[in-house]
């Protein structure tokens, strides 16, 4: 074979047509410029793919915006449904898109994104201009406008954050496209108008309308809508106080854009542009937070249950938009604040000036320092001030609003506490003080008391807390002495001791010896001997007398007789505290709170039925769904759409009985005597059925009064936060009872005067008040609180068997009157001659027979 024959030959088969195209393509691809064009065309696609890998792959889902709910403040209402408080860190009101006026929406479109309804999330022309501006500004440190659409702003505000970077802008663009695929244009606008920050702590357009114009969005004029539309970029650049001209120019620009977009006519633009800004310094038609200890306690309860934000779920106090209905009674709360402050001031004030020990650096902005200072002055007509300068006989003082006044030396002449020198001499520039206006710009120095205390009022039937004042001013001390201060209740604990005695065989007429009483404390220890508050003893007396006069010796003797186990068990059931079985506990030596003591007295007034103190009635979420209710009793048919002709449905009664109903009434009936003729007689001036008990602890360190009416009870204590003596003359009847009297005069004046009702089975028997013996032939007289004969409450078959006749009662009264007369005349040595008893042979005329107990038909059982 030849060499040519040995060469291999390659054959390539092409389809007809396809082979020609491929061949030409191969030839075309071999050209260099074609390859360059293809690579240049692929670069944007590769860049997009790379950007997606780097920036868009882990972005949050746009679907979350379908269920997005902006942070909303929680709103609190009072017992009558009036708004009284808002817990907010972002002031916001959420509206549906349909609730925003069309002209307002057009103003925002003209100012922010006029092609909003035509683009798909990005305005490429504006975006290109932003890229050029960014390149030109490199190295200058200036922040340039990003050309963001409204959709991009929604992505930034809700999903990304506000950091300034190219990375964020790229993520923003990806998210904007996704949002446009998920949400409709009205939904995007609704999110935007509800979310944007517009200054003055206003988030969303409705809050801004209130903050700047004190109007709702549907009340805004054209020039006002245009002003709000300029704020999203930088609210601080257009504040009416500092940048009015700039704000007017920008507002008029928006009006011109609205005209150019065909939203308004030239005449409307000209009329609106001629208007001033018209903003207000502060909104007036809004809820003024009542604040105080009550609202702070409500806030604590809400935070404990739901958290501040979302750490415990979607119902955070500052983000969840809760609607909270409370038992807050505005009239009673105002009366509580005034009564407690007046009582503390009576005890502590008027004697000297107490330096609060607060100083301000006058080399810095004193106004801002004063505004953030925690200094509560209490009264509405008192103001916190700082001494700016002193010159001769007067000082210039400044206030948080920047205004100034004059404090003369004569208006600060009271001595400083612990010295004999006038307070004016101790005032220096930077000293923070409390003052009260006298006339014009002249002020007088005032002193905030060091003494503390609490007042809490509770509804008997439900346990709802109607008022609570936990100290002088929550701005100076958030420590709530009504719920957090553990104090010894003193003699206000005695009703629990005697209730245990009544449950264990004693009666209000039982005789207890008011005499020396000592107990052994153990081997090698001396005996513990008790004494009455004022010393001395009165011998055998009735239980009623012992409680009315608050006799310590009778109380410990009764506790010893029935056993301290019974006393502490009852105290536990009533929620007062878990105490050891020491006799000193019977005199109130165990720690408890004003709220616990008040609730125990409410149980007594409720005939022994359980009640629990509650501040919040119910809570609804932002959509109105009930998520908490204090009263969980079922009520079938209460939500029926119409009446079916049958008796109205009612929830079942609270039937948990913590103590015997008759025992509870017996104790209330005795405590009425404390007001009538015992240690709280000053309260008779209120001229209504009242029960209560004063208390004074050892020292005395604390003074108390707890009591009230069949509908409302209140508890009060006064004492230093670091317990120390109040002075030898301090007593509950002198310090705490007057506070209750002032509170009740204002808080209860419009309430009907309702008597206490005895439970079924109670026997009301006429007895001699001092001896406890049953009386025949004489009826009690309601006009004289110290009448010899009274109605006493007994359990069935427990009334006294001993009797006292009418002449014996009269004889006692005559002897007492004669003795008093001799005491007044100075001739008390002669003993009064007893009235002669009738001889057996004499026929004694008795009145017609009368029942020993009131019949049930009278309404008192």
Coordinates of N, CA and C in Angstrom, one line a residue, residues 82 193 706:
X82 N -63.2 56.3 81.4 CA -62.4 57.5 80.8 C -61.0 57.2 80.7
X193 N -47.5 55.1 56.4 CA -48.1 56.3 57.1 C -48.3 56.0 58.6
X706 N -57.6 51.7 110.0 CA -58.2 50.9 109.0 C -59.7 50.8 109.3

